[in-house]
CSV table of C-alpha atoms in Angstrom, one decimal:
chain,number,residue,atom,x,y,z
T,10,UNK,CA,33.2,92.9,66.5
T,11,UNK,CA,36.7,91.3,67.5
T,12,UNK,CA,38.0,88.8,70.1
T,13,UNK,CA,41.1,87.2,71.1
T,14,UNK,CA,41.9,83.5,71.5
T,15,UNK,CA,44.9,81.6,73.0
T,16,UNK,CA,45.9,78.7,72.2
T,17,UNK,CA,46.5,75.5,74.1
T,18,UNK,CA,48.0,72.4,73.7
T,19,UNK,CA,45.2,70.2,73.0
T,20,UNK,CA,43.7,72.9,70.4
T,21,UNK,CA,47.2,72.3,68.4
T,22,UNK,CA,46.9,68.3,68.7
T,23,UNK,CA,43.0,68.6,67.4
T,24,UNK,CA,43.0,71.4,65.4
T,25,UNK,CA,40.3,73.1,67.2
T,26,UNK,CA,39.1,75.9,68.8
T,27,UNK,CA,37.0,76.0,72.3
T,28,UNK,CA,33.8,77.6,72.4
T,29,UNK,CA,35.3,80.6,74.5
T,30,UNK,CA,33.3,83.9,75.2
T,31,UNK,CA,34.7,85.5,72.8
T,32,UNK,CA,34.5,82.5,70.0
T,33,UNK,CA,30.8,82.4,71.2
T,34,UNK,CA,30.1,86.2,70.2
T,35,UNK,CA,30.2,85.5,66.6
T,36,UNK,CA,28.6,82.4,66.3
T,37,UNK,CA,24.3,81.9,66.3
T,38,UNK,CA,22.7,79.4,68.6
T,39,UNK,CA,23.0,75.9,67.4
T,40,UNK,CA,24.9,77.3,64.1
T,41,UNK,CA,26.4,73.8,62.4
T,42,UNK,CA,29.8,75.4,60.4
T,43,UNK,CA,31.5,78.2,60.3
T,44,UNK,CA,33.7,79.8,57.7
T,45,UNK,CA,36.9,81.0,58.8
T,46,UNK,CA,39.5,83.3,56.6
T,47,UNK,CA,43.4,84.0,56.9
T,48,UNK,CA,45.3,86.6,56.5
T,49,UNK,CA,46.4,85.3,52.4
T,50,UNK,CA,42.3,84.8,52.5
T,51,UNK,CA,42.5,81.7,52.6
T,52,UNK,CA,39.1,79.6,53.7
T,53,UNK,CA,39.1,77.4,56.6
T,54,UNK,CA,35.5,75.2,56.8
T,55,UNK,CA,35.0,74.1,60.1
T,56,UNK,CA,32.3,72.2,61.9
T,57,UNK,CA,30.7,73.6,65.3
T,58,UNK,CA,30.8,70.8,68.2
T,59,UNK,CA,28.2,72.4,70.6
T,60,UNK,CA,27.9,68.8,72.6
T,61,UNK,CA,31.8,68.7,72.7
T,62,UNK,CA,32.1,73.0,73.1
T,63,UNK,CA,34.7,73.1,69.9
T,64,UNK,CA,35.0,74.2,66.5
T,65,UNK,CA,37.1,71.4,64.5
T,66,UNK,CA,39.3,71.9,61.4
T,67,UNK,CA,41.9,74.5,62.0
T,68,UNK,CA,44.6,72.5,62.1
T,69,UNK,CA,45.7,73.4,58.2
T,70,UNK,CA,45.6,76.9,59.7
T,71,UNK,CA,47.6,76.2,62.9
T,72,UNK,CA,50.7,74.4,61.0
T,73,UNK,CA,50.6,76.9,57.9
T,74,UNK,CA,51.8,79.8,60.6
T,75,UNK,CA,53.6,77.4,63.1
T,76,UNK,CA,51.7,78.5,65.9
T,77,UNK,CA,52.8,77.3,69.4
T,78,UNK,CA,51.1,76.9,72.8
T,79,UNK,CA,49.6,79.8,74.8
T,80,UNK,CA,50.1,82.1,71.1
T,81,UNK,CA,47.2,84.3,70.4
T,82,UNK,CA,44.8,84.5,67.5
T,83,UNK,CA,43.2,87.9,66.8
T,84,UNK,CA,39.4,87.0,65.6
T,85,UNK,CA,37.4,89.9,63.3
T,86,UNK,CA,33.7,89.5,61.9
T,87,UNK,CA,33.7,90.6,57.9
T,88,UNK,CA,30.3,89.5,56.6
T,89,UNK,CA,29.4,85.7,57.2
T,90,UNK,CA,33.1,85.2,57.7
T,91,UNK,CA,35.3,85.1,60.4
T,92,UNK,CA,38.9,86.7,60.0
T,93,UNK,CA,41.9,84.8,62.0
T,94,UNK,CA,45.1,87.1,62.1
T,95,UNK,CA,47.9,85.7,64.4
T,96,UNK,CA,49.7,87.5,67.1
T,97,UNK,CA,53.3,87.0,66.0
T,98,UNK,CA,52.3,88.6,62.5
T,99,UNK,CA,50.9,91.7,63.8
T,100,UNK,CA,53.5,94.8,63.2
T,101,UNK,CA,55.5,95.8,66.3
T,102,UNK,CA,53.9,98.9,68.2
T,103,UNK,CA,55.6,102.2,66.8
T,104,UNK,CA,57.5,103.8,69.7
T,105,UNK,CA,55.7,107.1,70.6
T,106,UNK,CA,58.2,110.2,69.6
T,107,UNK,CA,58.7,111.0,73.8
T,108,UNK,CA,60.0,107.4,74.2
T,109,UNK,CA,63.6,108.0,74.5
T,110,UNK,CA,65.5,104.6,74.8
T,111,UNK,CA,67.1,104.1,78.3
T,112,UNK,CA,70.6,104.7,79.0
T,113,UNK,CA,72.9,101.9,79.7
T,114,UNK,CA,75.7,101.8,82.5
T,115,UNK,CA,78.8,103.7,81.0
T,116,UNK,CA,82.2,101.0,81.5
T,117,UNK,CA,85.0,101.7,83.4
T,118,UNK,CA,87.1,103.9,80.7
T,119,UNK,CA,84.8,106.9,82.2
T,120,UNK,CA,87.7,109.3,83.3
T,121,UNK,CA,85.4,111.0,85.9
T,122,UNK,CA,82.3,111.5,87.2
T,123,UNK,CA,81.4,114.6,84.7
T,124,UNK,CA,82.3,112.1,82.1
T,125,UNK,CA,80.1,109.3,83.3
T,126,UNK,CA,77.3,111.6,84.0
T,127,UNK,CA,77.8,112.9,80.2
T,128,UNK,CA,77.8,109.1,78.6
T,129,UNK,CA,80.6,108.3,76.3
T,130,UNK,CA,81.6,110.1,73.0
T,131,UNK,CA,82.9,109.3,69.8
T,132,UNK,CA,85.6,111.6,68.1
T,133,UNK,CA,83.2,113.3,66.6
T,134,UNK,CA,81.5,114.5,69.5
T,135,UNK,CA,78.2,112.5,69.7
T,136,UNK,CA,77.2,110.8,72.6
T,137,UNK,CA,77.1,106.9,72.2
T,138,UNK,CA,74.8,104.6,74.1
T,139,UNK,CA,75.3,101.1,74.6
T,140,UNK,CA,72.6,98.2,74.8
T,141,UNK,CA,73.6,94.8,76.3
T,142,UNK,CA,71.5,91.7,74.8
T,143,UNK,CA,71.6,88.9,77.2
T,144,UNK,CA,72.7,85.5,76.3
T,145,UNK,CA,69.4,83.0,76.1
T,146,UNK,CA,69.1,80.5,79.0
T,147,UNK,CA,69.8,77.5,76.4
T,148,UNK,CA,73.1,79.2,75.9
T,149,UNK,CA,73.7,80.0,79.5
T,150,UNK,CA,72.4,76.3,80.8
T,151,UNK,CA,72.9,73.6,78.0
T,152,UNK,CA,72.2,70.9,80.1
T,153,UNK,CA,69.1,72.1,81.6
T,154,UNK,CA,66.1,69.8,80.6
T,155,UNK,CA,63.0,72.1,79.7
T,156,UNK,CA,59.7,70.4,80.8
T,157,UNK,CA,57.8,69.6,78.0
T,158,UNK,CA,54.0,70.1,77.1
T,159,UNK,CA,51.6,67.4,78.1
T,160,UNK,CA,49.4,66.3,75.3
T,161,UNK,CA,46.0,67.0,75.1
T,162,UNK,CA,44.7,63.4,75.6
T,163,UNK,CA,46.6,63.8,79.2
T,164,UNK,CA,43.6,66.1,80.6
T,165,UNK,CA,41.2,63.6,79.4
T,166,UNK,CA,42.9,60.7,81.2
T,167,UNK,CA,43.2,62.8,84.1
T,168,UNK,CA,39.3,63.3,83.9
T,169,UNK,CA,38.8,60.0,84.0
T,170,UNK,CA,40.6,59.2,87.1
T,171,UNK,CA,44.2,59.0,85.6
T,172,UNK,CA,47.3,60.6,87.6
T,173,UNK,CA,50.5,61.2,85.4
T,174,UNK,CA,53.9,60.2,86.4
T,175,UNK,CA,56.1,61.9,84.5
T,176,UNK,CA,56.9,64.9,82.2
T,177,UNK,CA,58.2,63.5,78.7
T,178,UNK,CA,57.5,60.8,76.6
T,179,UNK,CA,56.4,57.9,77.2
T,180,UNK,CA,53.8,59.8,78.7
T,181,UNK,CA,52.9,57.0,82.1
T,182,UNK,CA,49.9,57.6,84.2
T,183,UNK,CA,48.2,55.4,86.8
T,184,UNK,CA,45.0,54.6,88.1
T,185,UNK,CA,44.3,53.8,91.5
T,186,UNK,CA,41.5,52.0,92.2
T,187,UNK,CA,40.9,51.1,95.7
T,188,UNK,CA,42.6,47.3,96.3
T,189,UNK,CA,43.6,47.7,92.6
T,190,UNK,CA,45.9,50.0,90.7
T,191,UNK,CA,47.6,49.7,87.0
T,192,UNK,CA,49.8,51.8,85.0
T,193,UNK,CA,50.1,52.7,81.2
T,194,UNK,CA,52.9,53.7,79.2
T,195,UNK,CA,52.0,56.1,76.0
T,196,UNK,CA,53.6,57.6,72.9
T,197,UNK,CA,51.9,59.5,69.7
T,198,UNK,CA,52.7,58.0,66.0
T,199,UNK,CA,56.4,58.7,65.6
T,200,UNK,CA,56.8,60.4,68.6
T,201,UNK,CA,59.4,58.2,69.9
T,202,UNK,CA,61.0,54.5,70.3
T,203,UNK,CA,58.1,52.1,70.8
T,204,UNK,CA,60.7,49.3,71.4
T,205,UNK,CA,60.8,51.3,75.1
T,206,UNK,CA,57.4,50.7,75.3
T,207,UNK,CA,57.6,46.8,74.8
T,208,UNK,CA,60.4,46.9,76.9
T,209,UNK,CA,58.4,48.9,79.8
T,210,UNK,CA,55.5,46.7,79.8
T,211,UNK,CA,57.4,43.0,80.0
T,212,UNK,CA,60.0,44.8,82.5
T,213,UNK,CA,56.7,45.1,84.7
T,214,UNK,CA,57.1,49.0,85.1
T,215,UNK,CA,53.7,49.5,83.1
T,216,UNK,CA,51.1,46.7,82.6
T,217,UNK,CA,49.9,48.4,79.3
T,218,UNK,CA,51.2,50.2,76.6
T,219,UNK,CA,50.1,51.9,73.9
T,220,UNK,CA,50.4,54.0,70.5
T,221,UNK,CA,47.7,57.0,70.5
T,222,UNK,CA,46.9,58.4,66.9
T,223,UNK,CA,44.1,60.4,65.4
T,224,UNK,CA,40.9,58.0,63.7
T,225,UNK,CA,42.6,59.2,60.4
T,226,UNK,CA,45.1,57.6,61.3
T,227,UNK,CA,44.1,54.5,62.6
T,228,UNK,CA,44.7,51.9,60.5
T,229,UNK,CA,48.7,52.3,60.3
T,230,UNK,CA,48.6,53.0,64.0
T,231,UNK,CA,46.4,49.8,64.9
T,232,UNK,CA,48.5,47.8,62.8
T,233,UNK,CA,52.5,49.0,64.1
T,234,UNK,CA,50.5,48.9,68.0
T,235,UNK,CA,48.9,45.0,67.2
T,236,UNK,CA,52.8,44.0,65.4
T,237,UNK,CA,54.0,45.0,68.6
T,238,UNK,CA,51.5,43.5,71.0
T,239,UNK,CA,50.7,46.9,72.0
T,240,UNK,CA,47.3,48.7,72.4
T,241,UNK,CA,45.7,51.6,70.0
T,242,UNK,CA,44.3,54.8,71.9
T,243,UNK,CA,43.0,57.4,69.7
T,244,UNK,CA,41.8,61.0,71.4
T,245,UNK,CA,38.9,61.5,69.9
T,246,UNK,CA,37.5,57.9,72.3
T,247,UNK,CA,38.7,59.5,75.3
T,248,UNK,CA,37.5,62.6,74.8
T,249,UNK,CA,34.0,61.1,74.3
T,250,UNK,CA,34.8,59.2,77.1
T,251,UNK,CA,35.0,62.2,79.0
T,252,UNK,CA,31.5,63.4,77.3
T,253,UNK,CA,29.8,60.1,78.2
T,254,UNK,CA,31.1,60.5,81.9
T,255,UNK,CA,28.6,63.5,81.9
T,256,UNK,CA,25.9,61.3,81.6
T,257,UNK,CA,27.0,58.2,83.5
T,258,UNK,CA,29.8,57.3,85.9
T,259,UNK,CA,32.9,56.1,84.0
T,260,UNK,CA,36.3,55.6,84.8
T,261,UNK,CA,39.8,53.5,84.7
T,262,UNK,CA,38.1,50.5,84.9
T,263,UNK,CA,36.2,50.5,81.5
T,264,UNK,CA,39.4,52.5,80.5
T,265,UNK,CA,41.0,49.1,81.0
T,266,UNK,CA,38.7,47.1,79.7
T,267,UNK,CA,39.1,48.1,76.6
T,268,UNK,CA,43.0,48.1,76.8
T,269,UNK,CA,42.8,44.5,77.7
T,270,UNK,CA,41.1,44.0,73.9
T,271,UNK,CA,43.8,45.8,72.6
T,272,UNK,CA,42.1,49.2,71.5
T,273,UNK,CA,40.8,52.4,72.9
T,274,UNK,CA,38.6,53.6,69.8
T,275,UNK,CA,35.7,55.0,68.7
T,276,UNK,CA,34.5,51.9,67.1
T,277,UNK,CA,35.6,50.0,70.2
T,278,UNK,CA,33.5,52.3,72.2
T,279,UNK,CA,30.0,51.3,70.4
T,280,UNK,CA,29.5,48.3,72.6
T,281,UNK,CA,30.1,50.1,75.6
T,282,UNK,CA,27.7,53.4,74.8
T,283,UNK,CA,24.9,50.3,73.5
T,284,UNK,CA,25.7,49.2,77.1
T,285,UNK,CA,25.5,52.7,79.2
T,286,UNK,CA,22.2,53.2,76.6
T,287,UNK,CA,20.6,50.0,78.2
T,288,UNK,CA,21.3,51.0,81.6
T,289,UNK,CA,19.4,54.2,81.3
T,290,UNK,CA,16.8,52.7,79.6
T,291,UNK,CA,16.2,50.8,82.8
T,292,UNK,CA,16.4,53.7,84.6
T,293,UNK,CA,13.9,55.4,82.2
T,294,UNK,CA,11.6,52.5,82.8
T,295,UNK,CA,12.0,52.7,86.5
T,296,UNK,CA,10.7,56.2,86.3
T,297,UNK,CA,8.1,55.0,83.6
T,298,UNK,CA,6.4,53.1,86.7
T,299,UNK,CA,6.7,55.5,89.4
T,300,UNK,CA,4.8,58.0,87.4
T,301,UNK,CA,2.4,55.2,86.8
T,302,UNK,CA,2.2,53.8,90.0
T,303,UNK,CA,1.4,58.1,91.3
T,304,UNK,CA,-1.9,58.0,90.3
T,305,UNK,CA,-2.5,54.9,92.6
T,306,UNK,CA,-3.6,56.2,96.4
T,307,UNK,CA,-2.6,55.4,99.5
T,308,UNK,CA,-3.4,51.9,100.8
T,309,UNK,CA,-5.3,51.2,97.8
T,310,UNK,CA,-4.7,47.9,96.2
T,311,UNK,CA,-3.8,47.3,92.2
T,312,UNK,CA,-2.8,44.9,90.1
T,313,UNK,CA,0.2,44.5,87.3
T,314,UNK,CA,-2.4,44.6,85.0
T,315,UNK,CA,-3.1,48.3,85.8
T,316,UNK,CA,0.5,49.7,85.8
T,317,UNK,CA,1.1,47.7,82.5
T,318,UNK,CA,-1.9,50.1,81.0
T,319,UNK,CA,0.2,53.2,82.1
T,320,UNK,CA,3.3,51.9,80.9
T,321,UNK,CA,2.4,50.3,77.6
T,322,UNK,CA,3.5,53.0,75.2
T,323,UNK,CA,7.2,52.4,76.2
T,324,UNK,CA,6.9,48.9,75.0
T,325,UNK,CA,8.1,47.3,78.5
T,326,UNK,CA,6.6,43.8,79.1
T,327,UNK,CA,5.3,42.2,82.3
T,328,UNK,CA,8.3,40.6,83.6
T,329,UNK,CA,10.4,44.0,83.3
T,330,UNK,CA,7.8,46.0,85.8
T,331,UNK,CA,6.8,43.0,88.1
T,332,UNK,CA,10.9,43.2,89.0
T,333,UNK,CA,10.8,46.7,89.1
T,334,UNK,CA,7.4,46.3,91.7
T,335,UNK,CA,9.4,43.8,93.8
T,336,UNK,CA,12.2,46.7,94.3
T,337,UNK,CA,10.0,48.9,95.2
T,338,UNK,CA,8.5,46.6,97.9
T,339,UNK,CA,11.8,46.1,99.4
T,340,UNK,CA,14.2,48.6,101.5
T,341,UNK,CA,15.0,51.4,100.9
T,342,UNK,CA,11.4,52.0,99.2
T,343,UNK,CA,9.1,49.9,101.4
T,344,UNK,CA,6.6,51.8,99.2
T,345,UNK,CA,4.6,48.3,98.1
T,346,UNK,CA,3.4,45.2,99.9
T,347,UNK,CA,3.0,42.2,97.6
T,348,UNK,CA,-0.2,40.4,98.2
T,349,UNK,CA,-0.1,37.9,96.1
T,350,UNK,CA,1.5,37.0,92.7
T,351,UNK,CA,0.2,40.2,90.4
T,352,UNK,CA,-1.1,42.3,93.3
T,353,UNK,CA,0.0,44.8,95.7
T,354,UNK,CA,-1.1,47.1,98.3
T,355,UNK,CA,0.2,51.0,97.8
T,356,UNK,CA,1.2,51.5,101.6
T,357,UNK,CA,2.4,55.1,101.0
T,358,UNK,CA,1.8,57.7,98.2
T,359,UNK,CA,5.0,58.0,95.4
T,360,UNK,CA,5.7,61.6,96.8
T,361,UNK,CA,5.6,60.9,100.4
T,362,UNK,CA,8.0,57.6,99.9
T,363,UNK,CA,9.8,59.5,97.8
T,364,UNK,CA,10.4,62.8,100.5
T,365,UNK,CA,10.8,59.9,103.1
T,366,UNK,CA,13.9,58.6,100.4
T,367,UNK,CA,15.7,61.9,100.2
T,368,UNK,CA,15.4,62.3,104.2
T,369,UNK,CA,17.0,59.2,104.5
T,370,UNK,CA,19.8,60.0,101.5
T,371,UNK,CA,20.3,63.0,103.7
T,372,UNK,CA,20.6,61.3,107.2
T,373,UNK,CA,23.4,58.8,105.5
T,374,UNK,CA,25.4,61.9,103.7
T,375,UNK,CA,26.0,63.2,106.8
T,376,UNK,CA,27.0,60.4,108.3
T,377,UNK,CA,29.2,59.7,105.5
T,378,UNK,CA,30.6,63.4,105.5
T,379,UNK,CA,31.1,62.8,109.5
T,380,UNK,CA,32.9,59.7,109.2
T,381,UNK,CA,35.3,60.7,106.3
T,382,UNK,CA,36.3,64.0,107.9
């Protein structure tokens, strides 16, 4: 079994592999770590990401052979092992004994046509052939700037509703939001001057700045950013930004809410996933009472004592489903009628509100769709 993987920017930043097709092949379901081995057999143990769809801790492996963007890595199964063989190391293809090399365009000191069709000589008879190596661009164009790479935590700003504005370092992007829009300035640990970056933000060109470093490095990279009055970004947070974005609408906003408290990092991130978990608690507990609330007819009246009984295992107390009752009494649901305080009348079934609910979510996307083409 073998496959092939290129390599991309943000694989060199991260030291990790995506979960390609042909990654995929040798890998079981659900398999934790992998072993990987080079071509000196040296052993690479890296851990399986299935939530994030990447192998991590190849990086040792990547800067041992100097590997560069859009290089290729040849991949080979031997036992429980996976063998990585780079592309540049691979022997040159053996030119097949037919191949004859092409003929170059004979100079002027031909004496005739006979002589040009014959190719030059040498004085002792045998015909010479002459190759011209062209001089490299850099050579040719010195002055030429040559785009650089964006880095990988670029894609997952973008994700998140970032545009970038320009090519090399600091790396500035901006977020339009509506009425609102801000920019932010960014350079890795030691990638360039942060002085420009102080000077960017109180200039007014950006209204944050930052220094972005891996967690390992975190503490030297929180401590330079925080000496500067600068912010810390690390890519692992945005990329599980962009993971949590999956599960529940994010964007610049919380982006800059967190670069208004001066960090952008995994620990920073634990109050706001405590907060995205409470949110779809409540909607867990919303659902909780519809499925309740679908074994009460139409027109039939019940109490909150009843719902309570099919809701009690999640632990949610009276006050939490009488609010979620009084929504559904209201529009869009219109599903309830309160009667009095702790009693209501089911005026429709939960599946027929509910089919009457998506008719209605259809009649306004439409209308929506109309009005924004």
């Amino acid at each position: 079994m073998t496959g092939r993987y290129v390599l991309t920017s943000n694989c060199l930043q991260t030291g990790s592999m995506h979960l390609t097709r042909s990654v995929r092949q040798f890998l079981q379901q659900n398999q934790p770590k992998v072993r990987f081995l080079d071509e000196d057999g040296e052993t690479y143990e890296a851990v399986v990401d299935w939530a994030a769809n990447q192998i991590t801790g190849l990086g040792g492996y990547y800067a041992k052979r100097r590997l560069g963007v859009n290089e290729a890595i040849y991949l080979r199964l031997e036992g429980e092992d996976i063998v990585l063989e780079a592309a540049s190391l691979k022997p040159p293809r053996p030119r097949a004994a037919s191949e004859e090399p092409k003929e170059s365009v004979p100079s002027r000191r031909a004496s005739s046509p006979e002589a040009e069709r014959r190719g030059f000589k040498s004085e002792s008879g045998q015909q010479k052939r002459i190759r011209v190596t062209p001089y490299p661009k850099e050579v040719l164009y010195p002055h030429t700037p040559v785009p650089l790479e964006p880095p990988g935590f670029a894609h997952e700003l973008e994700r998140l509703g970032f545009s970038r504005e320009s090519n090399a370092a600091p790396w500035r992007f901006r977020a339009a939001l509506g009425r609102r829009a801000y920019s932010i300035a960014l350079l890795r640990l030691g990638e360039g001057n942060v002085m420009e970056l102080q000077e960017m933000r109180s200039s007014g060109v950006v209204r944050y700045a930052g220094i972005v470093a891996p967690e390992s490095a975190r503490e030297e990279a929180l401590g330079e950013a925080r000496s500067l009055g600068l912010s810390y970004v690390s890519p692992e947070a945005l990329q599980k930004l962009s993971r949590l974005r999956t599960i529940f609408p994010l964007g610049a906003l919380d982006v800059e809410r967190m670069l208004q408290a001066g960090r952008l990092d995994l620990e920073a991130l634990e109050s706001l996933e405590s907060e995205i978990s409470g949110l779809l608690g409540e909607r867990a507990a919303f659902s909780a009472v519809l499925l309740s609330l679908a074994e009460v007819p139409s027109q039939k009246v019940f109490l909150l004592a009843d719902v309570m009984e099919g809701v009690g295992e999640m632990g949610l107390d009276p006050d939490s489903v009488r609010q979620i009752l009084e929504v559904l009494c209201g529009p869009p649901f219109l599903m309830l009628k309160r009667l009095s305080p702790g009693e209501y009348l089911m005026r429709s079934s939960v599946e027929a509100a509910l089919e009457e609910l998506a008719q209605y979510a259809q009649f306004v996307g439409v209308r929506v769709g109309a009005t924004a083409g």
